[in-house]
Short mmCIF file of N, CA and C and ligand atoms in Angstrom, two decimals:
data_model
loop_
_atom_site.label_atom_id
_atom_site.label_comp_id
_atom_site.label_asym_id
_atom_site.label_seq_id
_atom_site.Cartn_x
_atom_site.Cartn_y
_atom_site.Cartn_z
N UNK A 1 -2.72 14.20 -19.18
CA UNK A 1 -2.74 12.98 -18.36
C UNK A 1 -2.75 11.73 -19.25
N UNK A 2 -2.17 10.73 -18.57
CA UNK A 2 -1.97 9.16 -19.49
C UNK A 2 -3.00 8.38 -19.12
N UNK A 3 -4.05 7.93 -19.81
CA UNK A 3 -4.91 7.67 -19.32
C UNK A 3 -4.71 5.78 -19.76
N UNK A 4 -3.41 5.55 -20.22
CA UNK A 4 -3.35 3.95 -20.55
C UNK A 4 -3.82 2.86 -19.57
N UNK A 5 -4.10 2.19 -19.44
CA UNK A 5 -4.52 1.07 -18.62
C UNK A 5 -2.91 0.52 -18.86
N UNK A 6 -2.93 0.04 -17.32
CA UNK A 6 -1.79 -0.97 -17.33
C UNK A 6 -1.89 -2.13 -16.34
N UNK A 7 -1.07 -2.78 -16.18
CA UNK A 7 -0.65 -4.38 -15.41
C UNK A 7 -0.37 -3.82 -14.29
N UNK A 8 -0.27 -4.69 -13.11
CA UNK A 8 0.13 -4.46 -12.13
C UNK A 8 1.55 -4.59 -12.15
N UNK A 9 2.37 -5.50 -12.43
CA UNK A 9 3.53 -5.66 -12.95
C UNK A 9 4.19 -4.19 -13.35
N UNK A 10 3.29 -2.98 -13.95
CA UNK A 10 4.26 -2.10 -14.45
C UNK A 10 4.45 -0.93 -13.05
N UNK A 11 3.57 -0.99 -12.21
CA UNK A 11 3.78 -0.09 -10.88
C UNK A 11 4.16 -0.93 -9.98
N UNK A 12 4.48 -2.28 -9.83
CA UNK A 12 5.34 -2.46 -9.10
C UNK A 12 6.64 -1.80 -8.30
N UNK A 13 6.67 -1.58 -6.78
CA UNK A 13 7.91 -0.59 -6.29
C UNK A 13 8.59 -1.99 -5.12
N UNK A 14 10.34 -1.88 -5.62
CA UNK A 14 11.02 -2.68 -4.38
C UNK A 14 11.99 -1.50 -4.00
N UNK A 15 12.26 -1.37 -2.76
CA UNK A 15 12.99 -0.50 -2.04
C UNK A 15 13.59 -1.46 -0.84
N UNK A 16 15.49 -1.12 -0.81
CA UNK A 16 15.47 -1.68 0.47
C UNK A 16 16.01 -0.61 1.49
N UNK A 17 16.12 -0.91 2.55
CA UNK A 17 16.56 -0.20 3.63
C UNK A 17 17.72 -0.98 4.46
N UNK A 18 18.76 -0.34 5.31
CA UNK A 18 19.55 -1.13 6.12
C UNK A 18 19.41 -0.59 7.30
N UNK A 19 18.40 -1.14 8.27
CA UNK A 19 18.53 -0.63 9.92
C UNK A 19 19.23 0.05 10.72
N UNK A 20 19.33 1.59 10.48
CA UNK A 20 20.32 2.28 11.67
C UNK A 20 19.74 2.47 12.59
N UNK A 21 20.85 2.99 13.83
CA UNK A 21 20.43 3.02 15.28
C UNK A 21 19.54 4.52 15.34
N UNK A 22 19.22 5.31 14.11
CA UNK A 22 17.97 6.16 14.18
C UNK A 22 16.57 5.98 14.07
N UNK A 23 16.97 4.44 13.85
CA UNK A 23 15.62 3.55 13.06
C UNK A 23 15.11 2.83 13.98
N UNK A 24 15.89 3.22 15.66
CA UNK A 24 15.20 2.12 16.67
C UNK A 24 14.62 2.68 17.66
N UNK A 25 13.76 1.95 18.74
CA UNK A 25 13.08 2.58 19.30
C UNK A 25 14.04 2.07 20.85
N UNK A 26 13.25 2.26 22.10
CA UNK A 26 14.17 2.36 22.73
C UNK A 26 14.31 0.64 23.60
N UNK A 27 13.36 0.16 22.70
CA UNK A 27 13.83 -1.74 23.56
C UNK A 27 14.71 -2.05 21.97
N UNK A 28 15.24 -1.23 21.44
CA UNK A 28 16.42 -2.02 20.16
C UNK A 28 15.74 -2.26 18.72
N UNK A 29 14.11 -2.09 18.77
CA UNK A 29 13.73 -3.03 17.50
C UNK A 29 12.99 -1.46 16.69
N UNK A 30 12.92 -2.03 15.74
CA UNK A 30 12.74 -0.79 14.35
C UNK A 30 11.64 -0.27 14.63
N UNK A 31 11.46 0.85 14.88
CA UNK A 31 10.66 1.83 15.72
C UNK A 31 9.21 1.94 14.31
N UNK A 32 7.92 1.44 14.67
CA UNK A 32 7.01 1.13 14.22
C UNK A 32 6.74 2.22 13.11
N UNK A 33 7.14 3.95 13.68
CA UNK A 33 6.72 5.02 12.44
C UNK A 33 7.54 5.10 11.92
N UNK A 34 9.09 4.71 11.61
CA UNK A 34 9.85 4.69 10.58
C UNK A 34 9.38 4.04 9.22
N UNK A 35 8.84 2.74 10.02
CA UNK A 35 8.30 1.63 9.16
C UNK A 35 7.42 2.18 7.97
N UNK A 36 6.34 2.84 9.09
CA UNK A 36 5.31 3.23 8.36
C UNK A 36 5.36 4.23 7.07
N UNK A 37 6.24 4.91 7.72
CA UNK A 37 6.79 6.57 6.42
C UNK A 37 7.25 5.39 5.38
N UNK A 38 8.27 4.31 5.58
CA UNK A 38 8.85 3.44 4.28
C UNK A 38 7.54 2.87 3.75
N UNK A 39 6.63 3.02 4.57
CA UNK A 39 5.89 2.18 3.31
C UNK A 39 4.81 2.86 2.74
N UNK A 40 4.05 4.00 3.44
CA UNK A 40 3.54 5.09 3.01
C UNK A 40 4.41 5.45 1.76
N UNK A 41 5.78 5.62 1.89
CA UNK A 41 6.24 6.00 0.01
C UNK A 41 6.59 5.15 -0.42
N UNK A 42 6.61 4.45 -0.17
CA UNK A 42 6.12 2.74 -1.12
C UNK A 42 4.90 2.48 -1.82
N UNK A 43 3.98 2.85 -1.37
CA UNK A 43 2.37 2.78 -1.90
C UNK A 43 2.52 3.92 -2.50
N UNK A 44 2.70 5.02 -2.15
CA UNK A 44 2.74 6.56 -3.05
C UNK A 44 3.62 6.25 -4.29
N UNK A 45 4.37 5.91 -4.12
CA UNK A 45 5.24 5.60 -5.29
C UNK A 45 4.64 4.65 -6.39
N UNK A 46 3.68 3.38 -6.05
CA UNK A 46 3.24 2.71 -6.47
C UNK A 46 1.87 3.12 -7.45
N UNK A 47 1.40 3.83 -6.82
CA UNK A 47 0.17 4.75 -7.18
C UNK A 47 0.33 5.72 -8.09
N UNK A 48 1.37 6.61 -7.91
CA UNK A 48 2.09 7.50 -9.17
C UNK A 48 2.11 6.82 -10.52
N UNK A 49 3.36 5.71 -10.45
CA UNK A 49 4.02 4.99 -10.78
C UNK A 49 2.07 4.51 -11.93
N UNK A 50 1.21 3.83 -11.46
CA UNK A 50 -0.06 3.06 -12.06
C UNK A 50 -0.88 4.55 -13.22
N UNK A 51 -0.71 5.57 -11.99
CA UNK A 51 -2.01 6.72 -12.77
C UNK A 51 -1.55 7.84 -13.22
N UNK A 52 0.32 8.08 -12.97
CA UNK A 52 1.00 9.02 -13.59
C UNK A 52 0.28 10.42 -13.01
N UNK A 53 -0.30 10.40 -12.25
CA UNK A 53 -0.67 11.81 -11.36
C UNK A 53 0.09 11.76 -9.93
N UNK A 54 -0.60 13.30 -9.50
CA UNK A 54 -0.12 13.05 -7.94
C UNK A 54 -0.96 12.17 -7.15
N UNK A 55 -0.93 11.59 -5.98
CA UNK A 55 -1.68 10.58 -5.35
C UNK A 55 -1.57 11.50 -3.73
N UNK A 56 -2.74 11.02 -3.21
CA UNK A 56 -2.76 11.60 -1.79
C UNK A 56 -3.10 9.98 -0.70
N UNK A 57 -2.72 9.98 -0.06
CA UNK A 57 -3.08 8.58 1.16
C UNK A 57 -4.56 8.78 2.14
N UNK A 58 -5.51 8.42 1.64
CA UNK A 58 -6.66 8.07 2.30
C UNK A 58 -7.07 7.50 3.41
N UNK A 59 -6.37 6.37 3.55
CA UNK A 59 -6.32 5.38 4.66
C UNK A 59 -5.75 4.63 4.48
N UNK A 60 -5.19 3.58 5.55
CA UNK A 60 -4.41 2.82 5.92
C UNK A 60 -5.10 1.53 6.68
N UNK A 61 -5.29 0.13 6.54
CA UNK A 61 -5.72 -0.51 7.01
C UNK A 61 -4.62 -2.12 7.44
N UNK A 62 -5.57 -2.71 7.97
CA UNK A 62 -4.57 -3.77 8.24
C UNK A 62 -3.07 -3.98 8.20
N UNK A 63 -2.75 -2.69 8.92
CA UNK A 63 -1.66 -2.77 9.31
C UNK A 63 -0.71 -3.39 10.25
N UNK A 64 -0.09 -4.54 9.71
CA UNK A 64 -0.03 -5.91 11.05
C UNK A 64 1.53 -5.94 11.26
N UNK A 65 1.95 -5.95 11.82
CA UNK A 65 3.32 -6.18 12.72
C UNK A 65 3.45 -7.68 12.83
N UNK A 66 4.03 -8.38 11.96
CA UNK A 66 4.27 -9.57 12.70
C UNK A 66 5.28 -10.33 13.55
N UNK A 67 6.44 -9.37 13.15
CA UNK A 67 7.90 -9.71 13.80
C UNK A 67 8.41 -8.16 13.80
N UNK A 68 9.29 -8.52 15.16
CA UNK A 68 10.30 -7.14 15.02
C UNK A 68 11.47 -7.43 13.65
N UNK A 69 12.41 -6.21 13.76
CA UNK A 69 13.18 -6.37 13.21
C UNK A 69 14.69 -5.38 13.85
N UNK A 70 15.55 -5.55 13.71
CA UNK A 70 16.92 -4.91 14.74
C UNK A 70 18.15 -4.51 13.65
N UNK A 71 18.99 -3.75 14.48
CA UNK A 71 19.29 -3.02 13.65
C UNK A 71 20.41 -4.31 12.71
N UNK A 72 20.97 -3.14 11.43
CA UNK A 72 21.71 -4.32 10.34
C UNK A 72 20.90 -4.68 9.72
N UNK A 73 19.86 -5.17 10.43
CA UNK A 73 18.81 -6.08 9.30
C UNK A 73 18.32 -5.10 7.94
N UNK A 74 18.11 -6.12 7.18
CA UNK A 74 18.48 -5.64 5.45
C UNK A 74 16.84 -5.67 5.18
N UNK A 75 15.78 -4.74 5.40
CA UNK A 75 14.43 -4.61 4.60
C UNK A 75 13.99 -4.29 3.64
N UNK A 76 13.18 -5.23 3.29
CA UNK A 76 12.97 -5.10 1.72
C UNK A 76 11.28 -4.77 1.65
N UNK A 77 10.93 -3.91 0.82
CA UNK A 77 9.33 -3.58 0.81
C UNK A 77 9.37 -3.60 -0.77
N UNK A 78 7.85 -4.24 -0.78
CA UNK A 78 7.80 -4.59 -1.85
C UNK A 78 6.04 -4.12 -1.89
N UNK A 79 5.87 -3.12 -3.25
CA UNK A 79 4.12 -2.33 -3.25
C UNK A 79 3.88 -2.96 -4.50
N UNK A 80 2.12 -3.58 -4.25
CA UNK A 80 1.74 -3.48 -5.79
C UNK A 80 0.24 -3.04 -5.73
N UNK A 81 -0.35 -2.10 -7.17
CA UNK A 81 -1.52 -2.16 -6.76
C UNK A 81 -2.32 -3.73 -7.17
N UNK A 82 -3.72 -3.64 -6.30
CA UNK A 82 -4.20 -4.61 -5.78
C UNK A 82 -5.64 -4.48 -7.02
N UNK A 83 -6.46 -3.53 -6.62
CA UNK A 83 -7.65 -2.93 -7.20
C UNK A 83 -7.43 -1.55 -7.69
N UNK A 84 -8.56 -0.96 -8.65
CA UNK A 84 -8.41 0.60 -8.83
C UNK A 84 -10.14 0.42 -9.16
N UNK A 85 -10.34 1.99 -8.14
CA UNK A 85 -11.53 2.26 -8.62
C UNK A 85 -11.86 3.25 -9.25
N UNK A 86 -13.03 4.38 -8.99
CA UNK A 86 -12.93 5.86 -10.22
C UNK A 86 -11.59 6.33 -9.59
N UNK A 87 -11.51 6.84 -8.82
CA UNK A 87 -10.26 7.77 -8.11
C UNK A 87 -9.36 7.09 -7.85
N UNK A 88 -9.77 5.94 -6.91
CA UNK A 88 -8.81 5.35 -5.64
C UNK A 88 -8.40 4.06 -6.26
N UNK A 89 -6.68 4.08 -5.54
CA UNK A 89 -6.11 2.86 -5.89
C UNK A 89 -5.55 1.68 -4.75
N UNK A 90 -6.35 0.51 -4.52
CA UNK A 90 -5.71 -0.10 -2.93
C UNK A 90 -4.20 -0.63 -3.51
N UNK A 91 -3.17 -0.82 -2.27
CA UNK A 91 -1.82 -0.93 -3.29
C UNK A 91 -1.82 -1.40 -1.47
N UNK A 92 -1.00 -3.04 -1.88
CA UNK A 92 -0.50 -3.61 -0.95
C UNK A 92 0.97 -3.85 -0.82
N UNK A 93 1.35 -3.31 0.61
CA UNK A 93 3.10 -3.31 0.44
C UNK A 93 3.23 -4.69 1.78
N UNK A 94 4.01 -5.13 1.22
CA UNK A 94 4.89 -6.33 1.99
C UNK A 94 5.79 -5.66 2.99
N UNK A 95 6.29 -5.61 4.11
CA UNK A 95 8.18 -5.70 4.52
C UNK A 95 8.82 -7.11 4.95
N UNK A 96 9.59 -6.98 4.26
CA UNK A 96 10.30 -8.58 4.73
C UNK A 96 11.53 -8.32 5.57
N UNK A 97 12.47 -9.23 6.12
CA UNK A 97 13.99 -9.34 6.48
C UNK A 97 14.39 -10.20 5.55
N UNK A 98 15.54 -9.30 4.84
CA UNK A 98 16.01 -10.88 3.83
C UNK A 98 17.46 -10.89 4.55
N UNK A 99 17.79 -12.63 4.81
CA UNK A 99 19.00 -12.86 5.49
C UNK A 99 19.89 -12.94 4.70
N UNK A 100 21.32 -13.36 5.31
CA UNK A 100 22.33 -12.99 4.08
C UNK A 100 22.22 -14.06 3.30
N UNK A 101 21.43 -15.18 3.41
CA UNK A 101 21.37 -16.25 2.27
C UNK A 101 20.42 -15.89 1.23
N UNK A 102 19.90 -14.18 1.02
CA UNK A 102 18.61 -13.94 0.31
C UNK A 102 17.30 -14.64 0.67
N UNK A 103 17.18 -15.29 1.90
CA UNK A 103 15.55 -16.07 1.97
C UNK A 103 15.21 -14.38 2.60
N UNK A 104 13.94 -14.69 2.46
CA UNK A 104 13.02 -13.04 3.07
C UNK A 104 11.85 -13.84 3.92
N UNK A 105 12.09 -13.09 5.20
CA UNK A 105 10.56 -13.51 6.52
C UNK A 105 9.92 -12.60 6.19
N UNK A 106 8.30 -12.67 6.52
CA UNK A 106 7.53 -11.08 5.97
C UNK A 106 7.63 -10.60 7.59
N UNK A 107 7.76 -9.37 7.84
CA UNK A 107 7.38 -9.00 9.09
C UNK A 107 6.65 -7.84 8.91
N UNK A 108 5.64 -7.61 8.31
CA UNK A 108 4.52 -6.79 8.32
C UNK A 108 3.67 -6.66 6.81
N UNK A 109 2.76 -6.83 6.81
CA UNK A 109 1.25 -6.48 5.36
C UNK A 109 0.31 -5.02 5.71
N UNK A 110 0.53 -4.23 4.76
CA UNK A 110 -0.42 -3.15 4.87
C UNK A 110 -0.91 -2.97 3.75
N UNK A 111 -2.64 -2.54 3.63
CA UNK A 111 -3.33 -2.45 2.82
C UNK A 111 -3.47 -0.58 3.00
N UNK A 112 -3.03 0.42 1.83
CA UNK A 112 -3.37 1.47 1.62
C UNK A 112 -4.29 1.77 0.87
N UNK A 113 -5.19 2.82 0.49
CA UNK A 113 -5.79 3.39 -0.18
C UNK A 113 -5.30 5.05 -0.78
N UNK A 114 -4.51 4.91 -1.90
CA UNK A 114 -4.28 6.53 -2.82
C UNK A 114 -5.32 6.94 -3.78
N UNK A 115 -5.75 8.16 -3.15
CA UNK A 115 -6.38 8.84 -4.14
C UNK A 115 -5.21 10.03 -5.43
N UNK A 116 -5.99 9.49 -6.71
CA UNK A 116 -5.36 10.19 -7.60
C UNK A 116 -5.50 11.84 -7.75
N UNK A 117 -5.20 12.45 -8.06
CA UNK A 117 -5.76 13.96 -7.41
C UNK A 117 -5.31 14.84 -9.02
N UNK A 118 -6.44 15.58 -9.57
CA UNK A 118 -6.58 15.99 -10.88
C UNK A 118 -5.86 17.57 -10.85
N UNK A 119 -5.35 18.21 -11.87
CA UNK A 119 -4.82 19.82 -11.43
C UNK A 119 -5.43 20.82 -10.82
N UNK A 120 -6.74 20.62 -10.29
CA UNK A 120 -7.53 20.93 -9.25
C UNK A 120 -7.60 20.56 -7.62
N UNK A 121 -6.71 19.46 -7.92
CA UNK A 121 -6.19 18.78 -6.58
C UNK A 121 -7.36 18.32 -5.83
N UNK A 122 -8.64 17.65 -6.92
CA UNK A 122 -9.63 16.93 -6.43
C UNK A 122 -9.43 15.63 -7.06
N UNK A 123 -9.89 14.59 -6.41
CA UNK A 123 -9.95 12.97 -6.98
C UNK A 123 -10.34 13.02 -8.35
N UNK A 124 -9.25 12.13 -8.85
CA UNK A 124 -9.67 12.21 -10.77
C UNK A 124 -9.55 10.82 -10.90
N UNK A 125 -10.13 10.30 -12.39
CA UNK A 125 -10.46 9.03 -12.91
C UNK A 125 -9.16 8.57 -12.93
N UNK A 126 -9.15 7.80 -12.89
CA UNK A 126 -7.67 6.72 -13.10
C UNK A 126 -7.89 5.82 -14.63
N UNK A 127 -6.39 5.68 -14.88
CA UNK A 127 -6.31 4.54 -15.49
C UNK A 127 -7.19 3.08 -15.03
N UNK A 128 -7.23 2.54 -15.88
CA UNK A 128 -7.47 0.76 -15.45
C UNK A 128 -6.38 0.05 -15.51
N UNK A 129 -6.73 -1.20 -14.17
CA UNK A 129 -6.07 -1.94 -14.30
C UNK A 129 -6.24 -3.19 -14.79
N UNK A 130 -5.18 -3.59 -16.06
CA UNK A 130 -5.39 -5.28 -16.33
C UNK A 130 -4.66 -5.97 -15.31
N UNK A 131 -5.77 -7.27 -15.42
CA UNK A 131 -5.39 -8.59 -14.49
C UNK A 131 -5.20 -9.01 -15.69
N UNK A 132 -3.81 -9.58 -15.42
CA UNK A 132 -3.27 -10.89 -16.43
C UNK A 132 -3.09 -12.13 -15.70
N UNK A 133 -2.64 -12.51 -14.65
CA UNK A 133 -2.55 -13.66 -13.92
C UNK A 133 -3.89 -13.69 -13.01
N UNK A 134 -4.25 -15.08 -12.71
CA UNK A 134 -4.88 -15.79 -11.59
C UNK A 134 -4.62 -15.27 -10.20
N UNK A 135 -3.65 -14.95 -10.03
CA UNK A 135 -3.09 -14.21 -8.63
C UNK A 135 -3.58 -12.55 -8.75
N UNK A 136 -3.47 -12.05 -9.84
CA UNK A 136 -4.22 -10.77 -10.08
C UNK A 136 -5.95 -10.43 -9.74
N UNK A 137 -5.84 -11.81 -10.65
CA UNK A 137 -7.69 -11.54 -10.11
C UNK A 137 -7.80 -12.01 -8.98
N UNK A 138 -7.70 -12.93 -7.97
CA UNK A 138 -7.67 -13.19 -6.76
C UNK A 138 -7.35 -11.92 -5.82
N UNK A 139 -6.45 -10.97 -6.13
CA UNK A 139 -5.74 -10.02 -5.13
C UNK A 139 -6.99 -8.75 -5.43
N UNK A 140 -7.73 -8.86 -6.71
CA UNK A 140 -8.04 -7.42 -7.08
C UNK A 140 -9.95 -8.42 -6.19
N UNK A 141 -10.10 -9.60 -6.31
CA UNK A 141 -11.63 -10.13 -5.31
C UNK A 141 -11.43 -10.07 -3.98
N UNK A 142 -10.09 -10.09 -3.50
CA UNK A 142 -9.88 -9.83 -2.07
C UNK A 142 -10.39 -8.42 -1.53
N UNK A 143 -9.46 -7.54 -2.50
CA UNK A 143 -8.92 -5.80 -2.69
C UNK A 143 -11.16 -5.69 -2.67
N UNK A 144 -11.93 -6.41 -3.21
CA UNK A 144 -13.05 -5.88 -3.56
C UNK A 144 -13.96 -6.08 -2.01
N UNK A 145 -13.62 -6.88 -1.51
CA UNK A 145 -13.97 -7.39 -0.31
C UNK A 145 -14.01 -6.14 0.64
N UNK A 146 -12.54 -5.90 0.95
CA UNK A 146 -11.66 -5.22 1.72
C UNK A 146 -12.57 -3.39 1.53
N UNK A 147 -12.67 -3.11 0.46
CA UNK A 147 -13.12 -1.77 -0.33
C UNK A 147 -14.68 -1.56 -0.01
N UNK A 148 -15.43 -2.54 0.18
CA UNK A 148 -17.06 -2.42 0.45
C UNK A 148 -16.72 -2.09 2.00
N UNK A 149 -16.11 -2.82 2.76
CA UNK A 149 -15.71 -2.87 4.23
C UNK A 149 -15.72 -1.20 4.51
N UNK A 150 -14.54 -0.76 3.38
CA UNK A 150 -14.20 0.22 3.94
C UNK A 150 -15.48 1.43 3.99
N UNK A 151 -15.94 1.37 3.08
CA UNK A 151 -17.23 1.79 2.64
C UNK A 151 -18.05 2.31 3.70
N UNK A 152 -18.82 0.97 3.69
CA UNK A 152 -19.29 0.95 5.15
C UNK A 152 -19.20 1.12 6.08
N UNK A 153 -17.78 0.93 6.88
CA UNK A 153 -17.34 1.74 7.86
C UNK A 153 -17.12 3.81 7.74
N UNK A 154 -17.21 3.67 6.64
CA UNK A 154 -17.12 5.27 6.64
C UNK A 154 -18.62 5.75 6.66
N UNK A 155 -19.28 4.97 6.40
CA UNK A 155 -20.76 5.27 6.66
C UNK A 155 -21.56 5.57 7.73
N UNK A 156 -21.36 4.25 8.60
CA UNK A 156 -21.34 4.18 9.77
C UNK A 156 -20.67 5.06 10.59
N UNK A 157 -19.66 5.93 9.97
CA UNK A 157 -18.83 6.70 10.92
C UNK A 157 -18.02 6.22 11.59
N UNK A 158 -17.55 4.90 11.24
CA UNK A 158 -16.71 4.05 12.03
C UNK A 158 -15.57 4.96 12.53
N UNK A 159 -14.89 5.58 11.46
CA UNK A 159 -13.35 5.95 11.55
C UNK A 159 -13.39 7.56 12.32
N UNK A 160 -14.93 7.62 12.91
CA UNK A 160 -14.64 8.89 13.31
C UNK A 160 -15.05 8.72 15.02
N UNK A 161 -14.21 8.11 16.00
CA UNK A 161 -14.95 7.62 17.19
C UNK A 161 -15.34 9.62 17.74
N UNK A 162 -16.20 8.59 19.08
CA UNK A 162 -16.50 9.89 20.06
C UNK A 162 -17.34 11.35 19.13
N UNK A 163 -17.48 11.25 17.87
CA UNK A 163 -18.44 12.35 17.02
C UNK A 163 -20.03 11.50 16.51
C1 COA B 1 -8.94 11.38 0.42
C2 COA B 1 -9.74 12.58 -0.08
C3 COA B 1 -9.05 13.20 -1.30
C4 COA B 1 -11.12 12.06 -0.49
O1 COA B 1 -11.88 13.19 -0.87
P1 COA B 1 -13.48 13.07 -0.98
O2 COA B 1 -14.01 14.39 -1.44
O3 COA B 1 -14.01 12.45 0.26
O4 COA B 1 -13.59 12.07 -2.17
P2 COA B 1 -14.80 11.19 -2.66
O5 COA B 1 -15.89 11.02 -1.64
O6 COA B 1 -15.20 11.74 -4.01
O7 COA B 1 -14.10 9.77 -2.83
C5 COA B 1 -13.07 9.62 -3.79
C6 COA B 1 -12.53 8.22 -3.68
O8 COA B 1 -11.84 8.08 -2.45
C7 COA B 1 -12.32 6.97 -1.74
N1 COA B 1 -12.22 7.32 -0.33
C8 COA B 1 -12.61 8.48 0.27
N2 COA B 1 -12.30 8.45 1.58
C9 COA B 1 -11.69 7.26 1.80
C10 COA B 1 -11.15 6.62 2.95
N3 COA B 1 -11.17 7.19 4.16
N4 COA B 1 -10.59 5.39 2.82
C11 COA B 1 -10.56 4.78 1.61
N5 COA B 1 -11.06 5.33 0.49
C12 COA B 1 -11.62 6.54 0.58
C13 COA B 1 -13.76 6.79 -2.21
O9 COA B 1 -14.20 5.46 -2.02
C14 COA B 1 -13.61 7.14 -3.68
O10 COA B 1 -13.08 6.03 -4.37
P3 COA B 1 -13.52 5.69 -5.90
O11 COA B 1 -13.49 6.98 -6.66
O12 COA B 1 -12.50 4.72 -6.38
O13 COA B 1 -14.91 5.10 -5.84
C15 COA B 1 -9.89 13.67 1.04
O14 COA B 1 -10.60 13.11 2.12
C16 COA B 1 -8.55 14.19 1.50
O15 COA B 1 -7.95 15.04 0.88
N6 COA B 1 -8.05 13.66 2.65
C17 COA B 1 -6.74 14.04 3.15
C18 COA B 1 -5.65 13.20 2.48
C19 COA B 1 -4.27 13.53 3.01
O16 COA B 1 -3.95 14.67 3.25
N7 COA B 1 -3.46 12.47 3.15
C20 COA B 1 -2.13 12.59 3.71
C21 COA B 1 -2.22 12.25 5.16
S1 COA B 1 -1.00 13.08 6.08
#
């Protein structure tokens, strides 16, 4: 295993997609679990990509819809990780519409959580991540915010209703 510390910059993942009519739901607009699988291996990819192991998906949070999108339209997802802790890595993916003039609208933010998974296929230490920019450390005090939350709600049993 590579145990280098790296930048966020070096697991960076852009992927685009072009809207087919398998990609819609039945009022015309990009059917919400397509979305999700693109960006589920967007963060997986991203997570690999940081700790050079396999990664498994933990949870999924703030997952926001802000605009539809129809078919043709040209999506662009864009993952970076955010924070890394012993195991777990939060890795935030963007989706945008970029028009044919290249401007990009965001139409959805999701915050994941990958666990790194050791040849035992239990959670293993990760690399570290350096913050080199101001925007790094800002994203990784947000990412720290976001991570106690989650915490706690698993404590509480939040994520397990009706048990
Ligand atoms: C995710 C999983 C590996 C965690 O295993 P675990 O034995 O509970 O692990 P631990 O309690 O040792 O926690 C390991 C790390 O995961 C984090 N974690 C565990 N459950 C989490 C959750 N629901 N959300 C976010 N982070 C979580 C912990 O905070 C810890 O992070 P840290 O090491 O950076 O401090 C295990 O629950 C699992 O295999 N889940 C199924 C995953 C899967 O199949 N995903 C695909 C979905 S189809």
């Amino acid at each position: 295993m590579n145990f280098r510390a790296k930048t966020v910059q070096e697991s960076i993942v852009e992927t685009v997609h072009i809207i087919r009519p398998s990609d819609l739901n039945d009022a015309g607009r990009l059917f919400g679990g397509v979305l999700m699988q693109w960006i589920d291996e967007v963060a997986a990819l991203v997570a690999k990509r940081h700790s050079q192991m396999n990664v498994t998906t933990a949870s999924v949070d703030n997952l926001q819809f802000l605009h539809g999108a129809f078919q043709r339209d040209v999506i662009v997802i864009i993952g970076k990780v955010t924070h890394v802790g012993h195991t777990s890595m939060e890795v935030k993916v963007e989706t945008y519409v970029e028009n044919t003039d290249g401007k990009r609208a965001l139409i959805n933010r999701a915050f994941l959580t990958l666990i790194g998974l050791g040849p035992d296929n239990r959670p293993a230490i990760l690399p570290r991540l350096i913050l080199k920019s101001e925007e790094d450390r800002k994203e990784w005090e947000r990412a720290e915010i976001r991570r106690s939350l989650r915490r706690k709600q698993r404590e509480e049993g939040f994520h397990f209703y009706g048990e």
